[in-house]
Coordinates of C-alpha atoms in Angstrom, one line a residue:
Chain A
M5 CA 17.3 84.7 85.1
S6 CA 18.2 86.2 88.5
R7 CA 15.7 87.8 90.8
T8 CA 15.9 91.3 92.0
R9 CA 18.4 92.0 94.7
R10 CA 16.7 92.5 98.0
A11 CA 17.9 94.5 101.0
V12 CA 16.1 93.7 104.3
I13 CA 16.4 96.1 107.2
V14 CA 15.2 94.9 110.6
G15 CA 14.2 98.0 112.7
A16 CA 12.1 100.9 111.5
S17 CA 13.6 103.7 113.6
I18 CA 16.1 106.3 112.5
A19 CA 19.0 103.9 111.7
G20 CA 16.8 101.5 109.7
L21 CA 14.9 104.3 107.9
T22 CA 18.1 106.3 107.0
T23 CA 19.7 103.1 105.7
A24 CA 16.8 102.6 103.4
E25 CA 16.7 106.2 102.2
V26 CA 20.4 106.3 101.5
L27 CA 20.4 103.0 99.7
R28 CA 17.9 104.5 97.3
E29 CA 19.8 107.8 97.1
E30 CA 23.0 106.0 96.3
G31 CA 21.5 104.1 93.4
F32 CA 20.5 100.7 95.0
D33 CA 17.7 99.6 92.5
G34 CA 16.6 96.3 94.2
E35 CA 13.8 95.8 96.7
I36 CA 14.0 97.5 100.0
V37 CA 12.0 96.0 102.8
I38 CA 11.9 97.4 106.4
V39 CA 10.6 95.0 109.1
G40 CA 9.2 97.1 112.0
E41 CA 8.0 95.7 115.3
E42 CA 6.0 98.8 116.3
A43 CA 2.7 99.6 114.6
Q44 CA 4.1 103.0 113.9
L45 CA 5.4 104.9 110.9
P46 CA 9.1 106.0 111.5
Y47 CA 9.7 108.8 114.1
T48 CA 12.6 110.5 115.7
R49 CA 13.4 109.8 119.3
P50 CA 15.3 112.9 120.7
P51 CA 12.0 114.9 120.9
L52 CA 10.3 112.1 122.9
S53 CA 12.1 113.0 126.2
K54 CA 12.3 116.8 125.3
Q55 CA 9.6 118.6 123.4
I56 CA 6.9 115.9 123.8
L57 CA 7.3 115.3 127.5
L58 CA 7.4 119.1 128.0
G59 CA 4.1 119.4 126.2
E60 CA 5.6 121.6 123.4
W61 CA 5.1 119.1 120.6
E62 CA 2.3 116.6 119.9
P63 CA 3.5 113.0 119.3
E64 CA 2.6 113.5 115.6
D65 CA 5.4 116.1 115.3
A66 CA 8.1 113.5 115.9
R67 CA 7.0 111.5 112.8
I68 CA 9.4 111.8 109.8
R69 CA 7.9 109.9 106.9
T70 CA 4.5 109.2 105.6
R71 CA 3.4 106.0 104.0
A72 CA 3.1 107.9 100.7
E73 CA 6.6 109.1 100.9
L74 CA 8.0 105.6 101.6
D75 CA 5.9 104.3 98.7
G76 CA 7.4 107.1 96.5
L77 CA 10.9 105.9 97.4
G78 CA 10.1 102.3 96.8
I79 CA 10.5 101.4 100.4
Q80 CA 8.3 98.6 101.7
L81 CA 7.6 99.1 105.4
L82 CA 6.1 96.1 107.3
T83 CA 4.7 97.4 110.6
G84 CA 3.8 95.2 113.6
V85 CA 6.1 92.5 112.3
S86 CA 8.8 91.1 114.6
A87 CA 12.0 89.2 113.6
A88 CA 12.3 85.8 115.2
G89 CA 15.5 84.3 113.8
L90 CA 18.3 84.6 111.3
D91 CA 19.9 82.0 109.0
V92 CA 23.2 83.5 107.9
A93 CA 24.2 80.8 105.4
G94 CA 20.7 80.6 103.9
R95 CA 20.4 84.5 103.8
T96 CA 16.9 84.3 105.3
I97 CA 15.3 85.9 108.4
H98 CA 12.3 84.4 110.2
T99 CA 9.6 86.7 111.2
S100 CA 6.1 86.7 112.8
V101 CA 4.7 86.7 109.2
G102 CA 7.0 84.0 107.8
P103 CA 10.5 83.8 106.3
I104 CA 12.0 86.6 104.2
A105 CA 15.0 86.0 102.0
Y106 CA 17.6 88.7 101.5
D107 CA 20.8 89.5 99.7
D108 CA 21.8 92.2 102.2
L109 CA 20.6 92.3 105.8
I110 CA 20.9 95.4 108.0
I111 CA 20.2 94.9 111.7
A112 CA 18.8 98.0 113.3
T113 CA 16.8 96.7 116.2
G114 CA 18.0 99.2 118.8
T115 CA 17.7 98.7 122.5
R116 CA 14.9 98.3 125.0
P117 CA 14.9 99.9 128.5
R118 CA 16.6 97.8 131.2
T119 CA 14.1 97.0 134.0
H120 CA 14.8 97.3 137.6
P121 CA 14.4 94.1 139.5
L122 CA 12.5 95.8 142.3
L123 CA 10.4 97.9 140.0
P124 CA 9.6 95.6 137.1
H125 CA 6.3 97.4 136.2
S126 CA 7.5 101.0 136.5
P127 CA 7.3 103.2 133.4
S128 CA 10.4 103.8 131.3
L129 CA 10.9 105.7 128.0
R130 CA 11.9 104.4 124.6
T131 CA 9.0 104.5 122.2
I132 CA 6.4 107.1 121.1
D133 CA 3.8 105.1 123.1
D134 CA 6.0 105.3 126.2
A135 CA 6.3 109.1 125.7
I136 CA 2.5 109.6 125.4
L137 CA 1.9 107.5 128.5
L138 CA 4.6 109.2 130.6
R139 CA 3.5 112.7 129.6
A140 CA 0.0 111.9 130.8
Q141 CA 1.4 110.4 134.1
L142 CA 3.7 113.5 134.7
R143 CA 0.7 115.8 134.3
L144 CA -1.0 114.1 137.1
A145 CA 1.9 113.3 139.4
R146 CA 2.8 115.3 142.5
R147 CA 5.8 113.4 143.8
V148 CA 8.1 111.8 141.2
A149 CA 11.2 109.6 141.6
V150 CA 13.4 109.2 138.6
I151 CA 15.7 106.1 139.0
G152 CA 18.7 106.7 136.8
S153 CA 21.2 109.5 136.6
G154 CA 22.0 109.7 132.9
I155 CA 20.8 112.2 130.3
L156 CA 17.4 110.7 130.1
G157 CA 17.0 110.7 133.8
S158 CA 17.9 114.4 133.9
E159 CA 15.5 115.2 131.0
I160 CA 12.6 113.4 132.7
A161 CA 13.3 115.2 135.9
S162 CA 13.3 118.4 134.0
A163 CA 9.9 117.6 132.4
S164 CA 8.6 116.6 135.8
R165 CA 9.5 119.9 137.3
K166 CA 7.9 121.7 134.3
H167 CA 4.7 119.9 135.1
G168 CA 5.1 121.0 138.8
A169 CA 5.9 117.8 140.6
E170 CA 8.3 117.4 143.5
T171 CA 11.1 115.5 141.9
V172 CA 14.1 113.4 143.1
I173 CA 16.8 111.8 140.9
V174 CA 18.0 108.5 142.4
G175 CA 21.4 107.1 141.4
R176 CA 24.0 105.0 142.9
S177 CA 27.2 106.1 141.2
G178 CA 27.5 109.4 143.1
T179 CA 27.5 111.4 139.9
L180 CA 25.2 112.5 137.1
S181 CA 26.4 111.4 133.7
F182 CA 25.9 112.9 130.2
G183 CA 26.3 110.2 127.5
G184 CA 29.8 110.0 126.1
V185 CA 30.9 112.9 128.3
G186 CA 30.5 110.6 131.3
S187 CA 30.5 112.2 134.7
L188 CA 32.7 115.2 133.6
L189 CA 29.7 117.5 133.7
S190 CA 28.3 116.1 137.0
D191 CA 29.0 119.2 139.1
R192 CA 27.4 121.5 136.6
L193 CA 24.4 119.3 136.1
A194 CA 24.0 118.9 139.9
H195 CA 24.0 122.7 140.3
L196 CA 21.4 123.1 137.5
H197 CA 19.1 120.6 139.1
K198 CA 19.5 122.1 142.5
V199 CA 18.6 125.6 141.4
N200 CA 15.5 124.1 139.7
D201 CA 14.5 122.3 143.0
V202 CA 15.3 118.8 141.9
E203 CA 16.5 116.8 144.8
L204 CA 19.5 114.6 144.1
A205 CA 20.0 111.2 145.9
L206 CA 23.0 110.0 144.0
H207 CA 24.3 107.4 146.5
A208 CA 21.0 105.9 147.1
D209 CA 20.3 102.5 145.8
V210 CA 16.6 101.3 145.9
I211 CA 16.5 98.9 148.9
S212 CA 12.8 98.0 148.6
A213 CA 9.7 99.1 146.6
S214 CA 6.1 98.3 147.4
P215 CA 2.9 99.4 145.9
S216 CA 0.6 101.7 148.0
S217 CA -2.8 103.2 147.6
G218 CA -1.3 106.4 146.0
G219 CA 1.6 104.9 144.1
T220 CA 4.8 103.3 145.4
E221 CA 6.6 103.3 148.7
L222 CA 10.4 103.4 148.2
V223 CA 13.1 102.7 150.6
L224 CA 16.4 104.2 149.5
R225 CA 19.7 103.3 151.1
G226 CA 20.3 105.4 154.2
S227 CA 16.8 107.0 154.4
A228 CA 13.3 106.3 155.6
E229 CA 10.5 105.0 153.5
R230 CA 9.1 107.6 151.1
S231 CA 5.9 107.7 149.0
F232 CA 5.8 108.6 145.3
D233 CA 2.9 108.6 143.0
L234 CA 5.1 108.1 140.0
V235 CA 8.5 106.2 139.8
V236 CA 10.2 106.2 136.4
V237 CA 13.0 103.8 135.7
M238 CA 15.7 105.1 133.3
I239 CA 18.8 102.9 133.9
G240 CA 20.0 102.2 130.4
G241 CA 19.2 100.0 127.6
T242 CA 19.6 96.3 126.6
P243 CA 20.3 95.5 122.9
C244 CA 17.4 93.8 121.2
T245 CA 19.3 90.7 120.0
E246 CA 17.3 87.8 121.4
W247 CA 16.1 87.0 117.9
L248 CA 19.7 86.4 116.8
A249 CA 20.4 83.6 119.4
G250 CA 21.7 80.6 117.6
S251 CA 22.5 82.6 114.4
G252 CA 26.3 82.4 115.0
L253 CA 26.6 86.2 115.3
D254 CA 28.5 87.5 118.4
I255 CA 25.8 89.1 120.4
A256 CA 27.6 89.4 123.8
D257 CA 26.8 93.1 123.9
G258 CA 24.9 94.1 120.8
V259 CA 25.8 92.9 117.4
A260 CA 29.7 92.7 117.1
C261 CA 30.8 94.2 113.8
D262 CA 34.1 95.2 112.1
D263 CA 35.0 98.8 111.7
V264 CA 32.7 99.3 108.8
G265 CA 29.6 97.7 110.3
V266 CA 29.9 94.1 108.9
A267 CA 28.8 91.4 111.3
A268 CA 28.8 88.4 108.9
P269 CA 28.8 87.8 105.2
G270 CA 25.8 89.8 103.9
V271 CA 25.0 91.1 107.4
S272 CA 25.5 94.6 108.7
A273 CA 24.4 96.3 111.9
V274 CA 23.7 100.0 112.6
G275 CA 22.5 102.2 115.4
D276 CA 22.2 101.5 119.2
V277 CA 22.3 97.7 118.7
A278 CA 25.6 97.7 116.7
A279 CA 28.9 97.3 118.4
W280 CA 31.4 98.5 115.7
H281 CA 35.0 97.7 116.3
D282 CA 36.9 100.9 117.2
P283 CA 40.3 101.0 115.5
S284 CA 41.7 103.4 118.0
T285 CA 40.9 101.2 121.0
G286 CA 40.7 97.8 119.4
R287 CA 37.4 97.1 121.1
G288 CA 33.8 96.9 120.0
V289 CA 31.7 99.8 121.2
R290 CA 28.0 100.6 121.1
T291 CA 27.1 104.3 120.8
E292 CA 23.5 105.2 121.7
H293 CA 22.5 108.5 120.1
Q294 CA 20.7 109.6 117.0
S295 CA 23.5 111.2 115.1
N296 CA 25.6 108.1 115.5
A297 CA 22.7 105.9 114.1
I298 CA 22.4 108.3 111.2
E299 CA 26.1 108.3 110.3
Q300 CA 26.5 104.5 110.6
A301 CA 23.4 104.1 108.4
I302 CA 24.8 106.4 105.7
A303 CA 28.1 104.6 105.9
V304 CA 26.7 101.1 105.6
A305 CA 24.2 102.1 102.9
S306 CA 26.9 103.7 100.8
R307 CA 29.1 100.6 101.2
I308 CA 26.3 98.3 100.1
A309 CA 25.1 100.5 97.2
R310 CA 28.4 101.3 95.7
N311 CA 31.2 100.2 97.9
G312 CA 31.5 103.8 99.0
E313 CA 34.1 105.0 101.4
I314 CA 33.4 104.9 105.2
E315 CA 33.9 107.8 107.4
R316 CA 34.2 107.2 111.1
P317 CA 31.2 108.7 112.9
V318 CA 32.0 111.5 115.3
P319 CA 29.7 111.5 118.3
L320 CA 27.3 114.4 118.5
F321 CA 24.5 114.6 121.1
W322 CA 22.5 117.2 122.9
S323 CA 20.0 117.8 125.5
E324 CA 17.8 120.5 127.1
I325 CA 17.6 120.4 130.9
H326 CA 15.5 123.1 132.6
G327 CA 15.8 125.2 129.5
T328 CA 19.6 125.0 129.4
Q329 CA 20.9 123.8 126.0
I330 CA 23.8 121.4 126.3
K331 CA 25.6 119.9 123.2
A332 CA 28.5 117.6 123.1
V333 CA 30.8 116.5 120.3
G334 CA 33.7 114.1 120.1
W335 CA 35.4 111.9 122.7
F336 CA 35.9 112.4 126.4
D337 CA 38.6 110.9 128.6
Q338 CA 37.2 110.5 132.1
R339 CA 40.7 111.0 133.6
R340 CA 41.0 114.5 132.2
Q341 CA 39.0 117.5 133.4
L342 CA 37.2 119.7 130.9
V343 CA 38.6 123.2 130.5
D344 CA 36.2 126.1 130.4
T345 CA 37.3 128.5 127.6
S346 CA 34.5 131.0 128.1
V347 CA 35.6 134.6 127.7
D348 CA 33.2 135.8 130.4
P349 CA 33.0 133.3 133.3
T350 CA 30.2 135.4 135.0
T351 CA 27.7 134.2 132.4
D352 CA 26.2 130.7 132.2
R353 CA 27.5 130.3 128.6
S354 CA 30.6 128.1 128.2
I355 CA 32.5 126.1 125.8
L356 CA 34.2 123.2 127.7
C357 CA 37.1 121.6 126.0
A358 CA 38.5 118.1 126.3
R359 CA 42.1 118.0 125.1
A360 CA 44.4 115.0 124.7
Q361 CA 47.9 115.0 126.4
D362 CA 49.4 116.5 123.2
G363 CA 46.9 119.3 123.2
T364 CA 44.7 117.9 120.4
L365 CA 41.0 118.9 120.8
R366 CA 39.2 115.6 121.2
G367 CA 35.8 116.8 122.5
A368 CA 33.8 119.9 123.3
V369 CA 30.7 120.7 125.3
A370 CA 28.6 123.8 124.5
W371 CA 26.7 124.9 127.7
N372 CA 24.2 127.5 126.5
A373 CA 27.0 128.6 124.2
P374 CA 26.7 130.5 120.9
P375 CA 26.4 127.8 118.1
R376 CA 29.2 129.2 116.0
E377 CA 31.8 128.7 118.8
F378 CA 30.5 125.1 119.1
Q379 CA 30.8 124.6 115.4
S380 CA 34.3 125.8 115.1
A381 CA 35.3 123.4 117.9
R382 CA 33.4 120.6 116.2
A383 CA 35.1 121.3 112.9
E384 CA 38.5 121.1 114.6
I385 CA 37.6 117.8 116.3
I386 CA 36.3 116.3 113.0
T387 CA 39.5 117.3 111.1
S388 CA 41.8 115.7 113.6
A389 CA 39.7 112.6 113.9
R390 CA 38.9 111.7 110.3
T391 CA 41.8 109.6 109.5
A392 CA 40.8 107.3 106.6
I393 CA 39.8 103.8 107.8
Q394 CA 41.6 101.1 105.7
P395 CA 39.1 99.5 103.4
I396 CA 38.9 95.7 103.8
P397 CA 38.7 93.4 100.7
K398 CA 35.2 93.5 99.2
E399 CA 34.8 89.7 99.1
D400 CA 35.0 89.6 102.9
R401 CA 32.1 92.0 103.3
R402 CA 29.4 90.2 101.5
Chain B
M12 CA 11.5 119.3 95.1
P13 CA 10.6 121.8 97.8
I14 CA 12.6 121.8 101.1
E15 CA 10.7 121.9 104.4
V16 CA 12.2 123.0 107.7
K17 CA 10.6 121.8 110.9
A18 CA 10.6 124.8 113.3
G19 CA 11.6 124.0 116.8
A20 CA 13.5 120.8 115.9
C21 CA 16.8 122.5 114.7
V22 CA 19.6 122.2 117.3
G23 CA 22.1 124.3 115.4
A24 CA 24.6 121.5 114.6
G25 CA 25.3 123.2 111.3
Q26 CA 25.6 120.0 109.3
C27 CA 23.2 121.3 106.6
A28 CA 25.2 124.5 105.9
L29 CA 28.4 122.4 105.6
V30 CA 26.9 119.8 103.2
A31 CA 24.6 122.0 101.1
P32 CA 25.8 125.7 101.5
N33 CA 23.8 126.8 98.5
T34 CA 20.5 125.8 100.1
F35 CA 21.1 126.2 103.9
D36 CA 22.7 128.9 106.1
Q37 CA 22.4 129.6 109.8
D38 CA 21.4 132.6 111.7
E39 CA 23.2 134.1 114.7
D40 CA 21.8 131.5 117.0
G41 CA 22.9 128.7 114.6
I42 CA 19.3 128.0 113.6
V43 CA 18.8 126.9 110.0
V44 CA 17.9 129.5 107.4
L45 CA 16.6 128.4 104.0
L46 CA 18.4 130.1 101.1
Q47 CA 16.3 128.5 98.3
H48 CA 13.1 126.6 98.6
D49 CA 13.4 124.5 95.5
P50 CA 17.0 123.5 94.7
Q51 CA 17.7 121.8 91.4
G52 CA 20.4 119.4 90.1
I53 CA 23.6 119.1 92.2
D54 CA 22.1 121.5 94.8
L55 CA 19.1 119.2 95.2
K56 CA 21.4 116.1 95.6
S57 CA 23.3 117.8 98.4
A58 CA 20.2 119.1 100.0
I59 CA 18.8 115.6 100.2
R60 CA 22.0 114.4 101.8
A61 CA 21.7 117.3 104.3
T62 CA 18.2 116.2 105.3
Q63 CA 19.5 112.7 105.9
L64 CA 22.5 113.9 107.9
C65 CA 20.7 116.4 110.1
P66 CA 21.2 115.0 113.6
A67 CA 17.8 116.4 114.7
R68 CA 16.0 115.4 111.5
A69 CA 14.7 119.0 111.2
L70 CA 14.7 119.1 107.4
A71 CA 12.7 117.3 104.7
V72 CA 12.4 117.1 101.0
S73 CA 8.7 116.9 100.3
A74 CA 7.4 114.5 97.8
R75 CA 5.2 116.7 95.5

């Protein structure tokens, strides 16, 4: 008599939850166990740095599944349980509540914010608890420094201005970046911040930081000491893979996987922590946004449940900065400028196109643009990108 | 099973209208419009997939 097949998912955020839901949807009839480190029911992250920091949503609005709904789907969620080790050959994980055997393991442990060596205790933003704390701090703050010039840095600066604080973004690359678009939108973003009274210090490494009565004294390269009552550090994420040390998995930068998300026999990885092999570049790449986590989760769950076909996720991410809606889809070559295709350049509504040498549309950015124009660009990008990925023999995957 | 739309979460990606066109459409701003509240059969199956695919997680199939 064989026991019921069991899928164990480590990580209870969007990648882990979507994997569980789609496994069920695709007919997986074994046990599904999600191991979650936070004491929280699953929630979605994009609103944390947008609606919740701005005060438009309450934290509860970001939650996406109730305990009753998970029970109804036959998904067992263990909250407050952390993974501590993996035995690939023995198909077992070790956790803070003891070993759990699996037939299929899906790693979805995400990332944690990278800390700044000079500002090890400054707040950052990853979890719903981080967002609740940061919102309270932003409501009180009068002078805010955001260390980090990526999307999250821009969003936090936007929320800081909305709450009325003097705000500076500190970066050292000289540019503002926007996820996979890289620095191609830097000039537009810089203009947007300037008209909203955000100061930009983009060649200004933090030289020293010391606590003061009202907050933190910062010395930035090339300027005098300045006082801030809130310093937020948003300088990227580190994959949560410490628990996989010694497992034999390649965890040099996230969990290295093949091009369908397999890391080892019986082990897959999805979401921010997963470095899927990219057939077009031959390298492993981690992609850190929600729609990628969702598409990888659907692909892996379909493969496990019914050996379903894998479609290559097409990056899609968005932001709202000082009320400007910015959406991006596809891939962006940093050596090639975006081309503004807007009919009326006097308005602030643009579709910006990234084309390959041969003219193929590879990426597009909608800057306050009508959604239908963005969607037709997106459809064109998906059509040209979705070349079938060669399936690998089934016995190699399990 | 009834479909729920979370107002203010939709980012107009249009994924739902592509995957489940009998249940979801979009208005002029790209924001989701519900065509039927309680899809059945194949429509329900594609509506569930749309809720999973929505990049903003703005849709839900409520468990009655």
